[in-house]
Coordinates of C-alpha atoms and ligand atoms in Angstrom, one line a residue:
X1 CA 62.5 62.4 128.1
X2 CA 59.4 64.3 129.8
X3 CA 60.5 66.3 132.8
X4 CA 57.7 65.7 135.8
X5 CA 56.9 68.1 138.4
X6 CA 54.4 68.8 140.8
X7 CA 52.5 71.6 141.4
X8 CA 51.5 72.9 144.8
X9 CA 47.5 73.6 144.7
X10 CA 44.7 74.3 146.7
X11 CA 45.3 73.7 150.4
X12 CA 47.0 70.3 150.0
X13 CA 46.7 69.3 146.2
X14 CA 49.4 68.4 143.6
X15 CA 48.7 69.2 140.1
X16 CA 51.3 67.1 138.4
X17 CA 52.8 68.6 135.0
X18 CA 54.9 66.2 132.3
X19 CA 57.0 68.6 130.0
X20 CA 59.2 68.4 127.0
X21 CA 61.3 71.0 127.9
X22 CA 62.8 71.3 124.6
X23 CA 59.6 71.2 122.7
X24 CA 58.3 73.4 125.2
X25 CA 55.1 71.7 125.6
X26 CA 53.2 70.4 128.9
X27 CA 50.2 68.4 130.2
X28 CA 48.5 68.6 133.5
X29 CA 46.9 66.1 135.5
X30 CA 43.7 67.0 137.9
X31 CA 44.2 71.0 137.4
X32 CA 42.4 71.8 140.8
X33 CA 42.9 75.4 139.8
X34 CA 44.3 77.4 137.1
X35 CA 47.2 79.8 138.5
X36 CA 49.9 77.8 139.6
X37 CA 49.3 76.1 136.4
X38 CA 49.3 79.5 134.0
X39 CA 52.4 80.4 136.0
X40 CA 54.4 77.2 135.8
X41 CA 53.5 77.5 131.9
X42 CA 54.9 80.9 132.1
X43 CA 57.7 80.7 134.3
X44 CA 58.8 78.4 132.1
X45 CA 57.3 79.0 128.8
X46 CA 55.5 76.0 127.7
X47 CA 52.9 75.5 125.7
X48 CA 49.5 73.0 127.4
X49 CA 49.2 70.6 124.9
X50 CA 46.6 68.3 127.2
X51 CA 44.4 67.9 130.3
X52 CA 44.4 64.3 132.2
X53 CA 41.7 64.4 134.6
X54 CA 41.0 61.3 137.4
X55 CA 37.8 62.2 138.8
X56 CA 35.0 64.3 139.3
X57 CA 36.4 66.3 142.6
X58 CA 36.2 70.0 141.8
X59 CA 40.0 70.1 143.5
X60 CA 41.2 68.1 140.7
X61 CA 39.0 69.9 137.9
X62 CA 38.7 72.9 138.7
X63 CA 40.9 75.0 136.8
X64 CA 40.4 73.0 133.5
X65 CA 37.7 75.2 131.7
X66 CA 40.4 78.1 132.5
X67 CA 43.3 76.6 131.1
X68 CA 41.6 75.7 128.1
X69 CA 40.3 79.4 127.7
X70 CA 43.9 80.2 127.4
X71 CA 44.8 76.9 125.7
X72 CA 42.2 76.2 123.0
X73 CA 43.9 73.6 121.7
X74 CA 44.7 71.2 124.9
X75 CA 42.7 68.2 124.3
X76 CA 40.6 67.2 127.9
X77 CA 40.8 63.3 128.8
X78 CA 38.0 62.6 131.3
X79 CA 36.3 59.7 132.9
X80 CA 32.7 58.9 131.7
X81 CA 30.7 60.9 134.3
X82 CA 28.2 63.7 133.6
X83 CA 29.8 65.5 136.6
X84 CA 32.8 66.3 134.6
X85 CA 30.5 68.6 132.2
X86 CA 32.7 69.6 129.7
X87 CA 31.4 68.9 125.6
X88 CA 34.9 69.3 124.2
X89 CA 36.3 66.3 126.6
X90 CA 37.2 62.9 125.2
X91 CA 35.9 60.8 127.8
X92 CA 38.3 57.4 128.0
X93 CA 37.5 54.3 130.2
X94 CA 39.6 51.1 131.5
X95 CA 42.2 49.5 128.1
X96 CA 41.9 52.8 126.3
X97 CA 45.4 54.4 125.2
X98 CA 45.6 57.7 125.8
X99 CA 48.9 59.3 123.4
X100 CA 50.0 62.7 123.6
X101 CA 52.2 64.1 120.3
X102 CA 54.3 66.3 122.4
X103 CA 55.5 65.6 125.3
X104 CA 55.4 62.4 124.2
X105 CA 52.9 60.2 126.0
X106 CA 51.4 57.2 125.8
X107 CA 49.0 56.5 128.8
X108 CA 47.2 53.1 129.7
X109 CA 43.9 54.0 131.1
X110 CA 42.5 51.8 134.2
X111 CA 39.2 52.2 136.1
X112 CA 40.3 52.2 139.6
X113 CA 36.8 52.6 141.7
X114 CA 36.1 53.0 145.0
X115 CA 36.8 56.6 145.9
X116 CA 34.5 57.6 143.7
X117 CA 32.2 55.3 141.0
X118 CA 34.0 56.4 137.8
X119 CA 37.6 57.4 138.9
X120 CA 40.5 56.4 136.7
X121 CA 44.1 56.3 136.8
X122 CA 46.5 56.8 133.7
X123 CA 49.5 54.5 133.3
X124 CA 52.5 55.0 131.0
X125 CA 56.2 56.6 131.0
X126 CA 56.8 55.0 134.3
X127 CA 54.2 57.1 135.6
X128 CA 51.4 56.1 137.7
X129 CA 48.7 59.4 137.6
X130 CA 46.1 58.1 140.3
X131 CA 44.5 60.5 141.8
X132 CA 42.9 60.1 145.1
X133 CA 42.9 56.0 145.1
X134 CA 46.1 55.4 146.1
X135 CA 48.2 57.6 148.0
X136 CA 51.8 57.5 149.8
X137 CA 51.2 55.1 152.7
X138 CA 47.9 55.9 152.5
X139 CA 44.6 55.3 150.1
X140 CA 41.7 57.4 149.1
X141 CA 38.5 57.9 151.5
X142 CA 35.4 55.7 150.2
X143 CA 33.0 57.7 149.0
X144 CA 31.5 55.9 146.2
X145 CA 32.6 52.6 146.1
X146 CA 32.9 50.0 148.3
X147 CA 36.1 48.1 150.1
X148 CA 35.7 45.7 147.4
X149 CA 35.9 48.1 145.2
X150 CA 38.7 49.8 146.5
X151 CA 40.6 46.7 147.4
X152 CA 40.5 45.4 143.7
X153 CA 41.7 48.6 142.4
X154 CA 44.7 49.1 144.9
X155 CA 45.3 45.1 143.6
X156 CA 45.8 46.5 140.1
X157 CA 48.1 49.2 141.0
X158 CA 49.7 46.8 143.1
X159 CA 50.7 44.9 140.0
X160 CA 52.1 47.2 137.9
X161 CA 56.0 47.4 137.5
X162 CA 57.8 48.0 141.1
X163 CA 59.7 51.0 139.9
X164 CA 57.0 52.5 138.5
X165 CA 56.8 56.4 140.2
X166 CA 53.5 56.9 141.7
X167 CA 52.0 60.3 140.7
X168 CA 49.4 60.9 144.2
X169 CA 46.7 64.2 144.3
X170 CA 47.3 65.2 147.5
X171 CA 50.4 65.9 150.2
X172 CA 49.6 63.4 152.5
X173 CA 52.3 60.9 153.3
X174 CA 53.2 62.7 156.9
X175 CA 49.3 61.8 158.0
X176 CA 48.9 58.5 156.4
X177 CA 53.1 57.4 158.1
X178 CA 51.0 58.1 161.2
X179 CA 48.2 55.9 161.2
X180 CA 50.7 53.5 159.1
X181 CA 52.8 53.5 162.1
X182 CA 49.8 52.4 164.7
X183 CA 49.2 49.6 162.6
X184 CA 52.9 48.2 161.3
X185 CA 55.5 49.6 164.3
X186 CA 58.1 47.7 163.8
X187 CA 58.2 48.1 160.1
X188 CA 61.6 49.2 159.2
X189 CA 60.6 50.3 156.2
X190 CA 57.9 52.3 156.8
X191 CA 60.2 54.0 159.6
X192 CA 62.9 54.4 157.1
X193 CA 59.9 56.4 155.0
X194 CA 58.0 58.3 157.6
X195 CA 61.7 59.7 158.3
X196 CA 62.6 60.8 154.7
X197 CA 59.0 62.5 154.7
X198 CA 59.7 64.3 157.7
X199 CA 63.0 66.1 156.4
X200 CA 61.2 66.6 153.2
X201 CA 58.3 68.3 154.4
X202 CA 60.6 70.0 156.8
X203 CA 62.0 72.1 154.3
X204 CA 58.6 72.5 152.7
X205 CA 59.3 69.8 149.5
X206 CA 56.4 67.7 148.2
X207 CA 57.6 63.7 149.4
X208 CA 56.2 62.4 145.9
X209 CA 56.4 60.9 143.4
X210 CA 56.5 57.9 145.5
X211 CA 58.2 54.7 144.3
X212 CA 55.4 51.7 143.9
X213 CA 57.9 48.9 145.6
X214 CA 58.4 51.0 148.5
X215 CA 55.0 51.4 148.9
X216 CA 54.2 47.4 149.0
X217 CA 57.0 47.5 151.8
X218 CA 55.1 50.7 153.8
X219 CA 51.6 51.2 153.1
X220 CA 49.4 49.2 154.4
X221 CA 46.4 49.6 152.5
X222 CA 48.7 47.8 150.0
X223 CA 49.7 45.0 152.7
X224 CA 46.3 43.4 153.8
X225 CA 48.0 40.2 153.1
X226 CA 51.2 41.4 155.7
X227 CA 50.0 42.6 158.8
X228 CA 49.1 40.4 161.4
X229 CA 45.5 39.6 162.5
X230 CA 46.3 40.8 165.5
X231 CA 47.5 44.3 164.3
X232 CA 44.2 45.0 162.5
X233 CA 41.9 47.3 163.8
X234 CA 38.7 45.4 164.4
X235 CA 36.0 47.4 164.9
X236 CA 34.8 46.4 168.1
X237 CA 37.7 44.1 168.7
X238 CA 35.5 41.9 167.0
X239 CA 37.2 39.6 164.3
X240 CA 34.3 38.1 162.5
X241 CA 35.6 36.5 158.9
X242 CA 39.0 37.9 158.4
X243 CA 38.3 37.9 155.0
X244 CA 41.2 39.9 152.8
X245 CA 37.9 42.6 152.0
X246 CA 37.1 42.8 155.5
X247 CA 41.2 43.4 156.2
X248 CA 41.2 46.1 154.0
X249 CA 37.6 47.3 155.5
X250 CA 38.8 47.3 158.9
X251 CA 41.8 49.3 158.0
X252 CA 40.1 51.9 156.4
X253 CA 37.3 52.7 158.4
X254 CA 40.1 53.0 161.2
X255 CA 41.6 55.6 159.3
X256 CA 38.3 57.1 158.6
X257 CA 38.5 58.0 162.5
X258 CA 42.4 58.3 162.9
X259 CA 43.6 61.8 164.3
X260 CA 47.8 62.0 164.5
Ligands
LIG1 ZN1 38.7 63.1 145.3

């Protein structure tokens, strides 16, 4: 069985790696940067076998033409966009299988739009690898897509099996409890949560990988359906359709201008 960890990056990034620690192989998802990837790999003497990137963000490509300087033989998995410009890539797209000889991987490949037009997630193992769409307590910002968008693929993630362990790119469940706090107070759950992340983060540990059916119970980006009409943050106070898009709409643009 793969052994996961996450790698500190950048100012707030993870760089998740999935090793076979008796093979001594590893693959990264969304290398942001290169270092604390080449020292993981030699702290612990593994070989990169593979590359899974999400999206185009340069903090979750970034150290991927470095790696594979040193790697020649880790095979890139990218989404088809010309932003990721890298020849050597094999570009994968929503119901593709992604499998990895050692560690041994088998990824589902879902297009999850909405924070950006081609952004993908990778599914397999138990292991959600999604990028900037769907965070703890929290989802991405909105800068391609639309709410629809975004909505439909937070629905798919939604779906998949409640234990699944959800692999996030960024640090940001002490933020998003915040906001998630305005809107859902008297969720136990999500108090219960906010809690754990605050002793985690206290001694400096990442609060992921989250678990996906505490995240129905806590993150309300995942909860449209939940909270109350009268929780939602119109904007304007206005309440025009209540449609489930313009739930989810309302919520995120409040975030948009939400400051803990
Ligand atoms: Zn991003």
């Amino acid at each position: 069985m793969p052994s996961l960890r996450p790698l500190p990056a950048l100012s707030d990034n993870y760089i998740w790696l999935l090793a076979d620690d008796t093979a001594r192989t590893a693959l990264v998802v969304d290398p942001g940067e290169a270092g604390p990837v080449l020292d993981a790999l030699a702290a612990e003497n593994l070989a990169l076998t593979a590359i899974l990137l999400t999206h185009h963000h340069s903090d979750h490509i970034g150290g991927t033409f470095e790696l594979t300087r040193h790697f020649p033989d880790a095979v890139v998995y990218a989404p088809h966009d010309d932003r990721i410009s890298n020849a050597a890539a094999r570009r994968v797209g929503d119901g593709d299988v992604v499998t990895i000889a050692s560690p041994a991987a088998r990824f589902h490949v879902m297009e999850v739009h909405g924070h950006t037009r081609s952004h993908i997630a990778y599914h397999g193992e138990g292991l959600l690898f999604c990028g900037d769409t769907l965070f703890s307590l929290g989802c991405g910002r909105l800068f391609e897509g639309t709410p629809a968008d975004m909505l439909a693929s937070l629905d798919r993630l939604a779906a998949l099996p409640g234990n699944t362990q959800v692999c996030c790119g960024h640090e940001y469940t002490l933020s998003n409890a915040s906001f998630a706090q305005t809107v859902e107070p008297d969720n136990r759950a999500l108090v219960a949560r906010a809690e754990a992340a605050r002793a985690l983060r206290a001694r400096h540990a990442p609060t992921l990988p989250a678990v996906l059916e505490d995240e129905l119970a806590a993150n309300p980006f995942l909860r449209v359906d939940a909270i109350s009409d009268d929780r939602v943050p119109w904007p304007n106070g206005a309440a025009p359709s209540r449609s489930r898009v313009d739930r989810f709409a309302a919520l995120r643009l409040a975030k948009d201008h939400f400051r803990a």
